[in-house]
Amino acid sequence: MTETTRKHFDWVEVHPMPAPVPEGIVARFLALDDLSATVADALDALGIDSIVGASTLGPTLPGERIVGRAVTLRNVPARMGPYRAVTEGNWLMAEIHGIELAEAGDVLVVSGLPGVSNMGGIVAACARRGNLAGAVVDGAVRDVAQSRRRGFPIWTRDISPATGKWRGTSVEINATIAVAGVTVEPGDLVVADETGVCFVPIEAAGDVIARCEAIDAKEAEMFTDIADGLPMADVVRRLYGDLD
């Protein structure tokens, strides 16, 4: 980051970048057959409440699945109305700076504003160029045709044409944020597909993926047995155990 770039965003408190994800972890998560649901089961077993369904944060590109390190951004409402902000050129959003700081494979996670865009087409294009895995936005986004055309996946609460640049202020990058009621730390592992989003605390990632792989193996056997005609009584027994 150049000094000139930093001066463009001198109102934003920028915390250090989180540590890299341990080698091989992302690939192991991406190898799971049923990504977010399997991770959700493992999180439940560990008592970690960090699951958000797609009915709350929906994908702009159904069928996409991502796993990556969280780079966080927190936005708050602007102190002046949009007309005055436009007139005075008071633009204080900094999602593009979060993209600039992020590395390939990262996920921009935004605690944003409802009803107005926290990310548009230009930022999505920059994110795609930087090979970010995707974005999760607790708030609205816009220009979805642009992000879809570039194959950049976003999970978002809402879609709106209203820009946030005259209505919001970015205040922190790489700080602890809240997303749909879930606490997200910079460096957490973001797991998302068309079923929903899971935030995996990075210190628990090894335990979570080990549990996921065991679940995946068991379910693969069950799907094979069902396709081969396993009687329903045996399916129920496999799922719920013997009642004797």
CSV table of C-alpha atoms in Angstrom, one decimal:
chain,number,residue,atom,x,y,z
A,1,MET,CA,0.0,0.0,0.0
A,2,THR,CA,1.5,3.3,-1.0
A,3,GLU,CA,1.4,6.5,1.1
A,4,THR,CA,-0.7,8.1,-1.5
A,5,THR,CA,-3.3,5.3,-1.3
A,6,ARG,CA,-3.3,5.5,2.5
A,7,LYS,CA,-4.1,9.2,2.4
A,8,HIS,CA,-7.2,8.5,0.3
A,9,PHE,CA,-8.6,6.5,3.3
A,10,ASP,CA,-7.1,8.3,6.3
A,11,TRP,CA,-10.4,8.3,8.1
A,12,VAL,CA,-10.5,4.5,8.2
A,13,GLU,CA,-8.9,2.6,11.1
A,14,VAL,CA,-6.9,-0.2,9.4
A,15,HIS,CA,-5.8,-3.1,11.6
A,16,PRO,CA,-3.1,-5.5,10.6
A,17,MET,CA,-3.9,-8.3,8.1
A,18,PRO,CA,-4.7,-11.6,9.8
A,19,ALA,CA,-2.3,-14.6,9.6
A,20,PRO,CA,-2.6,-16.8,6.5
A,21,VAL,CA,-4.8,-19.9,6.6
A,22,PRO,CA,-2.8,-23.0,7.4
A,23,GLU,CA,-1.6,-24.9,4.4
A,24,GLY,CA,-4.1,-27.3,2.8
A,25,ILE,CA,-7.1,-26.3,4.9
A,26,VAL,CA,-9.0,-24.5,2.2
A,27,ALA,CA,-8.5,-27.4,-0.3
A,28,ARG,CA,-9.9,-29.9,2.3
A,29,PHE,CA,-13.0,-27.8,2.9
A,30,LEU,CA,-13.6,-27.4,-0.8
A,31,ALA,CA,-13.4,-31.2,-1.3
A,32,LEU,CA,-16.5,-31.7,0.9
A,33,ASP,CA,-19.5,-32.9,-1.0
A,34,ASP,CA,-22.1,-30.9,0.8
A,35,LEU,CA,-20.1,-27.9,1.9
A,36,SER,CA,-22.0,-25.5,4.2
A,37,ALA,CA,-24.4,-28.1,5.7
A,38,THR,CA,-21.6,-30.4,6.7
A,39,VAL,CA,-19.6,-27.6,8.2
A,40,ALA,CA,-22.8,-26.5,10.1
A,41,ASP,CA,-23.1,-30.0,11.6
A,42,ALA,CA,-19.4,-29.9,12.7
A,43,LEU,CA,-19.9,-26.4,14.2
A,44,ASP,CA,-23.0,-27.6,16.1
A,45,ALA,CA,-21.0,-30.5,17.6
A,46,LEU,CA,-18.4,-28.0,18.8
A,47,GLY,CA,-20.9,-25.6,20.3
A,48,ILE,CA,-20.0,-22.8,17.8
A,49,ASP,CA,-23.0,-20.7,16.7
A,50,SER,CA,-21.8,-19.1,13.5
A,51,ILE,CA,-24.2,-20.3,10.8
A,52,VAL,CA,-26.3,-18.0,8.5
A,53,GLY,CA,-28.8,-19.4,6.1
A,54,ALA,CA,-29.2,-18.3,2.5
A,55,SER,CA,-32.6,-17.0,3.3
A,56,THR,CA,-30.8,-14.2,5.2
A,57,LEU,CA,-27.6,-13.9,3.1
A,58,GLY,CA,-28.4,-15.1,-0.4
A,59,PRO,CA,-25.9,-15.8,-3.2
A,60,THR,CA,-25.9,-13.6,-6.3
A,61,LEU,CA,-24.5,-16.6,-8.2
A,62,PRO,CA,-26.3,-19.8,-7.1
A,63,GLY,CA,-24.2,-22.9,-7.5
A,64,GLU,CA,-21.0,-21.1,-6.4
A,65,ARG,CA,-19.1,-22.3,-3.4
A,66,ILE,CA,-16.2,-20.5,-1.7
A,67,VAL,CA,-13.8,-21.0,1.2
A,68,GLY,CA,-11.4,-18.3,2.2
A,69,ARG,CA,-9.9,-16.0,4.9
A,70,ALA,CA,-12.1,-13.2,6.1
A,71,VAL,CA,-10.9,-9.6,5.6
A,72,THR,CA,-13.5,-7.5,7.5
A,73,LEU,CA,-15.0,-4.1,6.9
A,74,ARG,CA,-17.4,-2.1,9.1
A,75,ASN,CA,-19.7,0.6,7.7
A,76,VAL,CA,-21.9,3.0,9.7
A,77,PRO,CA,-24.5,5.5,8.6
A,78,ALA,CA,-23.2,8.9,7.3
A,79,ARG,CA,-23.6,12.0,9.4
A,80,MET,CA,-25.2,14.0,6.6
A,81,GLY,CA,-27.9,13.4,4.1
A,82,PRO,CA,-27.1,12.1,0.6
A,83,TYR,CA,-28.0,15.4,-1.2
A,84,ARG,CA,-25.5,17.4,0.9
A,85,ALA,CA,-22.9,14.6,0.6
A,86,VAL,CA,-23.2,14.6,-3.2
A,87,THR,CA,-23.1,18.4,-3.3
A,88,GLU,CA,-20.0,18.5,-1.1
A,89,GLY,CA,-18.3,15.4,-2.6
A,90,ASN,CA,-18.3,13.8,0.8
A,91,TRP,CA,-17.5,10.2,-0.2
A,92,LEU,CA,-16.4,8.1,2.8
A,93,MET,CA,-17.0,4.5,1.8
A,94,ALA,CA,-13.8,2.3,1.6
A,95,GLU,CA,-14.8,-1.1,0.5
A,96,ILE,CA,-12.3,-0.7,-2.4
A,97,HIS,CA,-9.5,-0.2,0.1
A,98,GLY,CA,-10.5,-3.5,1.8
A,99,ILE,CA,-10.2,-5.1,-1.7
A,100,GLU,CA,-6.8,-3.5,-2.2
A,101,LEU,CA,-5.5,-4.9,1.1
A,102,ALA,CA,-6.9,-8.4,0.6
A,103,GLU,CA,-4.9,-11.2,-1.1
A,104,ALA,CA,-5.9,-13.8,-3.6
A,105,GLY,CA,-8.3,-16.3,-2.1
A,106,ASP,CA,-9.6,-13.9,0.6
A,107,VAL,CA,-13.2,-13.1,1.2
A,108,LEU,CA,-14.3,-9.5,1.9
A,109,VAL,CA,-16.8,-9.6,4.8
A,110,VAL,CA,-18.8,-6.4,5.3
A,111,SER,CA,-20.9,-5.4,8.2
A,112,GLY,CA,-22.8,-2.9,6.1
A,113,LEU,CA,-25.9,-0.7,5.8
A,114,PRO,CA,-29.4,-2.0,5.0
A,115,GLY,CA,-31.2,-0.9,1.9
A,116,VAL,CA,-28.2,0.8,0.2
A,117,SER,CA,-25.3,-0.6,-1.7
A,118,ASN,CA,-22.1,-1.5,0.2
A,119,MET,CA,-20.5,-2.9,-2.9
A,120,GLY,CA,-21.0,-2.2,-6.6
A,121,GLY,CA,-19.7,-3.2,-10.0
A,122,ILE,CA,-16.3,-1.4,-9.9
A,123,VAL,CA,-15.4,-2.9,-6.6
A,124,ALA,CA,-16.5,-6.4,-7.8
A,125,ALA,CA,-14.3,-6.0,-10.9
A,126,CYS,CA,-11.3,-5.1,-8.7
A,127,ALA,CA,-12.0,-8.0,-6.5
A,128,ARG,CA,-12.2,-10.4,-9.4
A,129,ARG,CA,-8.9,-9.0,-10.8
A,130,GLY,CA,-7.3,-9.6,-7.4
A,131,ASN,CA,-8.6,-13.2,-7.4
A,132,LEU,CA,-10.6,-12.8,-4.2
A,133,ALA,CA,-12.8,-15.8,-3.6
A,134,GLY,CA,-15.9,-13.7,-3.0
A,135,ALA,CA,-17.7,-11.3,-0.7
A,136,VAL,CA,-20.3,-11.6,2.1
A,137,VAL,CA,-22.3,-8.4,2.7
A,138,ASP,CA,-24.7,-7.9,5.7
A,139,GLY,CA,-26.5,-5.1,3.8
A,140,ALA,CA,-27.2,-4.4,0.2
A,141,VAL,CA,-25.2,-4.5,-3.0
A,142,ARG,CA,-25.9,-3.3,-6.5
A,143,ASP,CA,-24.7,-3.7,-10.1
A,144,VAL,CA,-25.2,-7.5,-9.7
A,145,ALA,CA,-25.2,-7.9,-13.5
A,146,GLN,CA,-21.6,-6.6,-13.4
A,147,SER,CA,-20.5,-9.0,-10.7
A,148,ARG,CA,-22.3,-11.9,-12.3
A,149,ARG,CA,-20.8,-11.2,-15.7
A,150,ARG,CA,-17.3,-11.4,-14.1
A,151,GLY,CA,-18.2,-14.5,-12.1
A,152,PHE,CA,-17.6,-12.8,-8.8
A,153,PRO,CA,-19.8,-14.4,-6.1
A,154,ILE,CA,-21.4,-12.3,-3.4
A,155,TRP,CA,-23.6,-13.4,-0.5
A,156,THR,CA,-25.8,-10.5,0.5
A,157,ARG,CA,-28.9,-9.5,2.6
A,158,ASP,CA,-30.4,-7.3,-0.1
A,159,ILE,CA,-30.0,-5.8,-3.5
A,160,SER,CA,-30.6,-2.1,-4.2
A,161,PRO,CA,-29.7,0.5,-6.8
A,162,ALA,CA,-29.2,3.2,-4.1
A,163,THR,CA,-25.5,3.9,-3.7
A,164,GLY,CA,-24.0,3.8,-0.2
A,165,LYS,CA,-21.2,6.2,-1.0
A,166,TRP,CA,-23.3,9.2,0.0
A,167,ARG,CA,-25.1,7.4,2.8
A,168,GLY,CA,-22.4,5.5,4.7
A,169,THR,CA,-18.9,5.8,6.2
A,170,SER,CA,-16.4,3.0,6.4
A,171,VAL,CA,-14.8,3.1,9.8
A,172,GLU,CA,-12.7,-0.1,10.3
A,173,ILE,CA,-10.9,-2.7,8.3
A,174,ASN,CA,-9.8,-6.0,9.9
A,175,ALA,CA,-11.6,-5.5,13.1
A,176,THR,CA,-14.2,-7.7,14.9
A,177,ILE,CA,-17.6,-7.2,13.2
A,178,ALA,CA,-21.1,-8.6,13.5
A,179,VAL,CA,-22.7,-10.3,10.4
A,180,ALA,CA,-26.4,-11.3,10.8
A,181,GLY,CA,-25.9,-11.7,14.5
A,182,VAL,CA,-22.7,-13.7,14.2
A,183,THR,CA,-19.4,-12.4,15.5
A,184,VAL,CA,-16.7,-12.5,12.8
A,185,GLU,CA,-13.0,-12.0,13.4
A,186,PRO,CA,-10.5,-11.1,10.7
A,187,GLY,CA,-8.8,-14.3,9.6
A,188,ASP,CA,-11.8,-16.5,10.3
A,189,LEU,CA,-12.6,-19.0,7.6
A,190,VAL,CA,-15.6,-18.1,5.5
A,191,VAL,CA,-17.5,-21.1,4.0
A,192,ALA,CA,-20.3,-20.3,1.7
A,193,ASP,CA,-22.5,-22.0,-0.9
A,194,GLU,CA,-26.1,-21.8,-2.1
A,195,THR,CA,-27.4,-23.2,1.2
A,196,GLY,CA,-25.7,-20.5,3.4
A,197,VAL,CA,-22.7,-19.1,5.1
A,198,CYS,CA,-20.6,-20.5,8.0
A,199,PHE,CA,-17.9,-18.6,9.8
A,200,VAL,CA,-15.3,-21.0,11.2
A,201,PRO,CA,-13.0,-19.6,13.9
A,202,ILE,CA,-9.5,-20.2,12.5
A,203,GLU,CA,-8.3,-21.8,15.8
A,204,ALA,CA,-11.1,-24.4,15.3
A,205,ALA,CA,-10.6,-25.0,11.6
A,206,GLY,CA,-8.5,-28.2,12.0
A,207,ASP,CA,-11.0,-29.8,14.3
A,208,VAL,CA,-14.0,-28.7,12.1
A,209,ILE,CA,-12.5,-30.1,8.9
A,210,ALA,CA,-11.7,-33.4,10.6
A,211,ARG,CA,-15.3,-33.8,11.8
A,212,CYS,CA,-16.5,-32.7,8.3
A,213,GLU,CA,-14.5,-35.4,6.6
A,214,ALA,CA,-15.8,-38.1,8.9
A,215,ILE,CA,-19.4,-36.9,8.2
A,216,ASP,CA,-18.7,-36.7,4.5
A,217,ALA,CA,-17.4,-40.3,4.4
A,218,LYS,CA,-20.4,-41.7,6.4
A,219,GLU,CA,-22.9,-39.9,4.2
A,220,ALA,CA,-21.2,-41.1,1.0
A,221,GLU,CA,-21.6,-44.7,2.2
A,222,MET,CA,-25.3,-44.0,3.0
A,223,PHE,CA,-26.0,-42.5,-0.4
A,224,THR,CA,-24.4,-45.5,-2.1
A,225,ASP,CA,-26.4,-47.9,0.1
A,226,ILE,CA,-29.7,-46.0,-0.6
A,227,ALA,CA,-29.0,-46.1,-4.4
A,228,ASP,CA,-28.3,-49.9,-4.1
A,229,GLY,CA,-31.7,-50.4,-2.4
A,230,LEU,CA,-31.0,-50.4,1.3
A,231,PRO,CA,-34.4,-51.1,3.0
A,232,MET,CA,-36.0,-48.0,4.7
A,233,ALA,CA,-35.8,-49.8,8.1
A,234,ASP,CA,-32.0,-50.0,7.7
A,235,VAL,CA,-31.8,-46.4,6.6
A,236,VAL,CA,-33.7,-45.3,9.7
A,237,ARG,CA,-31.5,-47.5,11.9
A,238,ARG,CA,-28.3,-46.0,10.3
A,239,LEU,CA,-29.6,-42.5,11.0
A,240,TYR,CA,-31.1,-42.9,14.4
A,241,GLY,CA,-29.6,-46.0,15.8
A,242,ASP,CA,-31.3,-49.1,17.3
A,243,LEU,CA,-34.2,-48.5,19.7
A,244,ASP,CA,-33.6,-51.7,21.7
